[in-house]
Amino acid sequence: MQQHIGFIGLGIMGQAMAGNILKAGYELTVYNRSSHKAAALATAGATVALSPKELAERCEIIILMLTGPEAVDAILGGGNGLLSADCKGKTIINMSTVPPAYSRELAQQLGAHGITVIDAPVSGSKIPAELGTLVILAGGDETAIKQLEPLLLSMGSRVIYCGEAGTGSSMKLAINLLLGTMMEGLAEATHLAEASGLATETFLEVVSAGALACPLFKIKEQMLITDSYPPQFPFRHMAKDMQYVVEEAQQSGISLPVANQLAELFDPNAPDELLDRDFAAVKSLLK
Ligand code: NAP
């Protein structure tokens, strides 16, 4: 008998990922704090739970795609929280980007109650989430992750096993440091080109004509040309992730000079108007 899947967190990413689970033929129950975001999935055939508790009572495997640790804690705890249901024997796959230490603690704490916890953040943004081509970075019990692979591959093109609990989150932070560095680099080089009187289009054409060409730069090209930044990966999320990177570097006792600067540029206390735009809007800070 096919297992019943639960999905909590129907934001930019979760909406598309849950849709792909449904398309793959799984029985799916969804929950989102702002209930209107569940409407399209309900029309497509998902059951909508009224609380995380209700969802947990129906589902053996529960996927979380939430902002960060605060949101995960809010979903797990409280009278109608996920953990208020009997979750023994169930699996929680946390696909949210969170600090590795948080993932390790969650796996340990819930593991003591017979719950399997996998950290499985993703590389790839809104469009790969829609296309089902995310790269899934999995940490935790290897046998459990192997068993979950068909489900994970309904949302992604690859599952990369990173190691024990927390290593999926570690991998995600390393990848996002590179992502932030590359985006800021492109923004800064574009700014120099423009300040030198070059046309933005011509500069970006040169970038994509040579060895620097890459999918990220291609995806962000129109945003930089039009100076408009509809959110795919919101600035707000890159800002929180750079804070996690800096904390991780401090805990590991290593020096990451560029990350420190990125954590200042991607300021989590920036105005909402900036936080809600795509992270390519880092270019607007250089003006
Ligand atoms: P999003 O659109 O902002 O959605 C966030 C989700 O978390 C929403 O469902 C939101 O519910 C929920 N949430 C936030 N705080 C909550 C709370 N206190 N209690 C209950 N629910 C809460 O984010 P997203 O872009 O889908 O990203 C989700 C995760 O994936 C983040 O960790 C992000 O860093 C990571 N990620 C994002 C991308 C990307 O390109 N967007 C790529 C890779 C990884 P409401 O709808 O009620 O606000």
Coordinates of C-alpha atoms and ligand atoms in Angstrom, one line a residue:
M1 CA 0.0 0.0 0.0
Q2 CA 1.3 3.4 -0.9
Q3 CA 2.3 5.7 2.0
H4 CA 0.3 8.8 2.6
I5 CA 2.5 11.9 2.3
G6 CA 2.0 15.2 4.2
F7 CA 3.4 18.5 3.1
I8 CA 3.7 21.6 5.3
G9 CA 4.8 25.0 3.9
L10 CA 3.3 26.0 0.6
G11 CA 5.4 29.1 -0.2
I12 CA 7.3 29.8 -3.4
M13 CA 9.1 26.4 -3.2
G14 CA 6.6 24.2 -1.3
Q15 CA 3.7 25.0 -3.6
A16 CA 5.5 23.7 -6.7
M17 CA 7.2 20.7 -4.8
A18 CA 3.9 19.5 -3.4
G19 CA 2.3 19.8 -6.8
N20 CA 4.9 17.5 -8.2
I21 CA 4.4 14.9 -5.5
L22 CA 0.7 15.0 -6.4
K23 CA 1.5 14.6 -10.2
A24 CA 3.7 11.6 -9.3
G25 CA 0.5 9.9 -8.0
Y26 CA 1.1 10.0 -4.2
E27 CA -1.8 10.5 -1.9
L28 CA -1.1 13.9 -0.4
T29 CA -2.3 16.0 2.5
V30 CA -1.1 19.6 2.8
Y31 CA -1.1 22.3 5.5
N32 CA -0.1 26.0 5.3
R33 CA -0.4 28.6 8.0
S34 CA -2.0 31.0 5.6
S35 CA -4.7 28.6 4.4
H36 CA -5.5 30.3 1.1
K37 CA -2.2 29.0 -0.3
A38 CA -3.6 25.5 -0.2
A39 CA -6.5 26.2 -2.6
A40 CA -4.7 25.3 -5.9
L41 CA -3.4 22.0 -4.5
A42 CA -6.9 21.2 -3.2
T43 CA -8.3 21.7 -6.7
A44 CA -5.5 19.4 -8.0
G45 CA -6.6 16.6 -5.6
A46 CA -4.7 17.2 -2.3
T47 CA -6.5 16.9 1.0
V48 CA -6.2 20.1 3.1
A49 CA -5.5 19.6 6.8
L50 CA -6.7 22.2 9.3
S51 CA -3.7 21.8 11.5
P52 CA -0.3 20.2 11.6
K53 CA -1.7 17.8 14.1
E54 CA -4.5 16.7 11.8
L55 CA -1.9 16.2 9.0
A56 CA 0.4 14.1 11.2
E57 CA -2.6 11.9 12.1
R58 CA -3.1 11.0 8.4
C59 CA 0.4 10.8 7.1
E60 CA 3.4 8.4 7.6
I61 CA 5.9 10.7 5.8
I62 CA 5.8 14.4 6.5
I63 CA 7.7 17.0 4.5
L64 CA 8.5 20.5 5.8
M65 CA 9.4 23.4 3.5
L66 CA 9.4 26.4 5.9
T67 CA 11.4 29.6 6.3
G68 CA 13.8 28.4 9.0
P69 CA 14.1 27.0 12.6
E70 CA 11.5 29.4 14.1
A71 CA 8.9 28.3 11.5
V72 CA 9.8 24.6 12.0
D73 CA 9.5 25.0 15.8
A74 CA 6.1 26.7 15.4
I75 CA 4.8 23.8 13.2
L76 CA 6.1 21.1 15.6
G77 CA 5.0 22.6 18.9
G78 CA 1.8 23.8 20.5
G79 CA -1.6 22.2 21.1
N80 CA -2.3 21.7 17.4
G81 CA 1.4 21.2 16.4
L82 CA 2.7 18.2 14.6
L83 CA 4.2 16.6 17.7
S84 CA 0.9 16.7 19.5
A85 CA -0.1 13.8 17.3
D86 CA 1.4 10.3 17.9
C87 CA 4.4 10.5 15.5
K88 CA 6.2 7.4 16.6
G89 CA 7.4 5.4 13.6
K90 CA 6.8 8.3 11.2
T91 CA 9.4 10.1 9.1
I92 CA 9.9 13.9 9.0
I93 CA 11.8 15.2 6.0
N94 CA 12.9 18.8 6.7
M95 CA 13.6 20.4 3.3
S96 CA 13.8 24.0 4.8
T97 CA 17.2 25.6 4.9
V98 CA 18.3 25.6 8.6
P99 CA 21.6 25.6 10.4
P100 CA 23.3 22.2 10.6
A101 CA 23.3 22.3 14.4
Y102 CA 19.5 22.7 14.4
S103 CA 19.2 19.7 12.1
R104 CA 21.4 17.5 14.3
E105 CA 19.4 18.5 17.4
L106 CA 16.1 17.8 15.7
A107 CA 17.2 14.4 14.5
Q108 CA 18.5 13.5 18.0
Q109 CA 15.5 14.8 20.0
L110 CA 12.8 13.4 17.7
G111 CA 14.9 10.2 17.1
A112 CA 14.7 9.5 20.9
H113 CA 10.9 9.4 20.4
G114 CA 11.0 6.9 17.5
I115 CA 10.7 9.6 14.7
T116 CA 13.1 9.4 11.8
V117 CA 14.3 12.9 10.8
I118 CA 16.0 13.6 7.5
D119 CA 17.5 17.0 6.6
A120 CA 17.0 17.4 2.8
P121 CA 17.4 21.0 1.8
V122 CA 17.5 21.8 -1.9
S123 CA 19.7 23.4 -4.5
G124 CA 17.6 25.1 -7.1
S125 CA 15.0 27.9 -7.0
K126 CA 11.4 28.5 -8.1
I127 CA 11.8 27.2 -11.7
P128 CA 13.6 23.9 -10.8
A129 CA 11.0 23.4 -8.1
E130 CA 8.3 23.8 -10.8
L131 CA 10.1 21.6 -13.2
G132 CA 10.9 18.9 -10.6
T133 CA 14.6 19.3 -11.2
L134 CA 15.8 20.3 -7.7
V135 CA 19.0 18.8 -6.4
I136 CA 18.2 17.3 -3.0
L137 CA 21.0 17.3 -0.4
A138 CA 20.2 14.6 2.1
G139 CA 21.6 14.0 5.6
G140 CA 20.6 11.3 8.0
D141 CA 20.0 7.5 8.0
E142 CA 21.3 6.3 4.6
T143 CA 18.9 3.3 4.4
A144 CA 15.9 5.5 5.2
I145 CA 17.0 8.0 2.5
K146 CA 17.4 5.3 -0.1
Q147 CA 13.8 4.2 0.7
L148 CA 12.6 7.8 0.3
E149 CA 14.4 8.3 -3.0
P150 CA 11.4 7.7 -5.3
L151 CA 9.4 10.3 -3.3
L152 CA 12.3 12.7 -3.3
L153 CA 12.8 12.2 -7.0
S154 CA 9.2 13.3 -7.7
M155 CA 10.5 16.8 -6.7
G156 CA 14.1 16.6 -7.9
S157 CA 16.4 15.3 -10.6
R158 CA 19.1 14.1 -8.1
V159 CA 19.3 13.0 -4.5
I160 CA 22.9 13.5 -3.2
Y161 CA 23.6 11.7 0.1
C162 CA 25.8 13.9 2.2
G163 CA 26.3 11.9 5.4
E164 CA 24.8 11.7 8.9
A165 CA 22.1 14.1 10.3
G166 CA 22.9 17.7 9.7
T167 CA 25.2 17.2 6.7
G168 CA 22.5 18.1 4.2
S169 CA 22.2 21.4 5.9
S170 CA 26.0 21.8 5.9
M171 CA 26.1 21.2 2.2
K172 CA 23.3 23.7 1.6
L173 CA 25.1 26.5 3.5
A174 CA 28.3 25.9 1.5
I175 CA 26.3 26.0 -1.7
N176 CA 24.5 29.2 -0.7
L177 CA 27.8 30.9 0.2
L178 CA 28.9 30.2 -3.3
L179 CA 25.5 31.3 -4.7
G180 CA 25.7 34.6 -2.7
T181 CA 29.3 35.2 -3.8
M182 CA 28.5 34.6 -7.5
M183 CA 25.3 36.8 -7.4
E184 CA 27.1 39.6 -5.6
G185 CA 30.1 39.3 -8.0
L186 CA 27.8 39.5 -11.1
A187 CA 25.9 42.5 -9.6
E188 CA 29.2 44.3 -8.8
A189 CA 30.8 43.6 -12.2
T190 CA 27.5 44.8 -13.9
H191 CA 27.6 48.0 -11.8
L192 CA 31.2 48.7 -12.8
A193 CA 30.3 48.0 -16.5
E194 CA 27.4 50.4 -16.3
A195 CA 29.4 53.1 -14.4
S196 CA 32.0 52.8 -17.2
G197 CA 29.3 53.7 -19.8
L198 CA 28.9 50.1 -21.1
A199 CA 25.4 48.8 -22.0
T200 CA 24.2 46.3 -19.4
E201 CA 23.0 43.9 -22.2
T202 CA 26.4 44.0 -23.9
F203 CA 28.2 43.3 -20.7
L204 CA 25.9 40.3 -19.9
E205 CA 26.3 39.1 -23.5
V206 CA 30.1 39.0 -23.0
V207 CA 29.6 37.1 -19.7
S208 CA 27.5 34.5 -21.3
A209 CA 29.7 34.2 -24.4
G210 CA 32.7 32.8 -22.6
A211 CA 33.9 30.6 -19.7
L212 CA 31.9 32.6 -17.1
A213 CA 28.6 31.5 -18.6
C214 CA 26.4 29.6 -16.1
P215 CA 22.7 28.9 -15.6
L216 CA 22.6 31.3 -12.5
F217 CA 23.9 34.3 -14.5
K218 CA 21.5 33.5 -17.4
I219 CA 18.5 33.3 -15.0
K220 CA 19.3 36.6 -13.4
E221 CA 20.1 38.4 -16.7
Q222 CA 16.6 40.0 -17.3
M223 CA 16.4 41.1 -13.7
L224 CA 19.7 43.0 -14.0
I225 CA 18.7 44.5 -17.4
T226 CA 15.3 45.7 -16.3
D227 CA 16.3 46.5 -12.7
S228 CA 13.2 44.6 -11.5
Y229 CA 13.4 41.7 -9.1
P230 CA 10.3 39.6 -8.7
P231 CA 11.2 37.0 -6.0
Q232 CA 12.4 33.6 -7.0
F233 CA 14.9 33.2 -4.1
P234 CA 13.9 36.1 -1.8
F235 CA 16.6 38.5 -0.5
R236 CA 15.1 37.7 2.9
H237 CA 16.1 34.0 2.6
M238 CA 19.7 34.8 1.4
A239 CA 20.0 37.2 4.4
K240 CA 19.1 34.5 6.9
D241 CA 21.3 31.9 5.2
M242 CA 24.3 34.3 5.3
Q243 CA 23.7 34.7 9.1
Y244 CA 23.7 30.8 9.3
V245 CA 27.0 30.7 7.3
V246 CA 28.7 33.2 9.6
E247 CA 27.5 31.4 12.7
E248 CA 28.7 28.1 11.2
A249 CA 32.2 29.6 10.4
Q250 CA 32.4 30.9 14.0
Q251 CA 31.5 27.5 15.5
S252 CA 34.0 25.8 13.2
G253 CA 36.7 28.4 14.0
I254 CA 37.4 29.2 10.4
S255 CA 37.7 32.6 8.6
L256 CA 35.4 33.4 5.7
P257 CA 36.1 37.1 4.9
V258 CA 33.8 37.3 1.9
A259 CA 30.9 35.6 3.8
N260 CA 31.3 38.3 6.5
Q261 CA 30.8 41.0 3.9
L262 CA 27.9 39.2 2.3
A263 CA 26.2 38.9 5.7
E264 CA 26.4 42.7 6.0
L265 CA 25.2 43.3 2.4
F266 CA 22.3 40.8 2.6
D267 CA 21.1 42.5 5.8
P268 CA 18.2 40.7 7.5
N269 CA 17.1 44.1 8.9
A270 CA 16.8 45.7 5.5
P271 CA 13.4 47.3 4.7
D272 CA 10.6 44.7 3.8
E273 CA 10.5 46.2 0.3
L274 CA 14.0 44.9 -0.4
L275 CA 13.7 41.7 1.7
D276 CA 10.7 40.6 -0.4
R277 CA 12.5 41.1 -3.8
D278 CA 14.7 38.5 -5.4
F279 CA 18.3 38.3 -3.9
A280 CA 19.6 39.7 -7.3
A281 CA 18.4 43.0 -5.9
V282 CA 21.7 43.1 -4.1
K283 CA 22.7 45.2 -7.2
S284 CA 20.4 48.0 -6.1
L285 CA 22.5 48.4 -2.9
L286 CA 25.5 49.3 -5.0
K287 CA 24.0 52.4 -6.5
Ligands
NAP1 P1 8.4 31.3 1.4 O1 7.7 31.5 0.0 O2 8.7 32.5 2.2 O3 7.5 30.3 2.2 C1 7.8 30.1 3.6 C2 6.8 29.1 4.2 O4 7.0 29.0 5.6 C3 5.3 29.5 4.0 O5 4.5 28.4 3.8 C4 5.1 30.2 5.4 O6 3.7 30.2 5.7 C5 5.8 29.3 6.3 N1 6.1 29.9 7.6 C6 7.0 30.9 7.8 N2 6.9 31.2 9.2 C7 6.0 30.3 9.7 C8 5.6 30.1 11.1 N3 6.1 30.9 12.1 N4 4.6 29.2 11.3 C9 4.2 28.4 10.3 N5 4.6 28.6 9.0 C10 5.5 29.5 8.7 O7 9.8 30.5 1.2 P2 10.3 29.6 0.1 O8 11.0 30.4 -0.9 O9 9.3 28.6 -0.4 O10 11.5 28.8 0.9 C11 11.3 27.8 1.8 C12 12.6 27.3 2.3 O11 13.4 26.8 1.2 C13 13.5 28.3 3.0 O12 14.2 27.7 4.0 C14 14.4 28.8 1.9 O13 15.6 29.3 2.4 C15 14.6 27.5 1.1 N6 14.9 27.6 -0.3 C16 14.3 28.6 -1.0 C17 14.6 28.7 -2.4 C18 14.0 29.7 -3.3 O14 14.5 29.9 -4.4 N7 12.9 30.3 -3.0 C19 15.6 27.8 -2.9 C20 16.2 26.9 -2.1 C21 15.9 26.8 -0.8 P3 2.8 31.5 5.2 O15 2.4 31.2 3.8 O16 1.6 31.4 6.2 O17 3.6 32.7 5.4

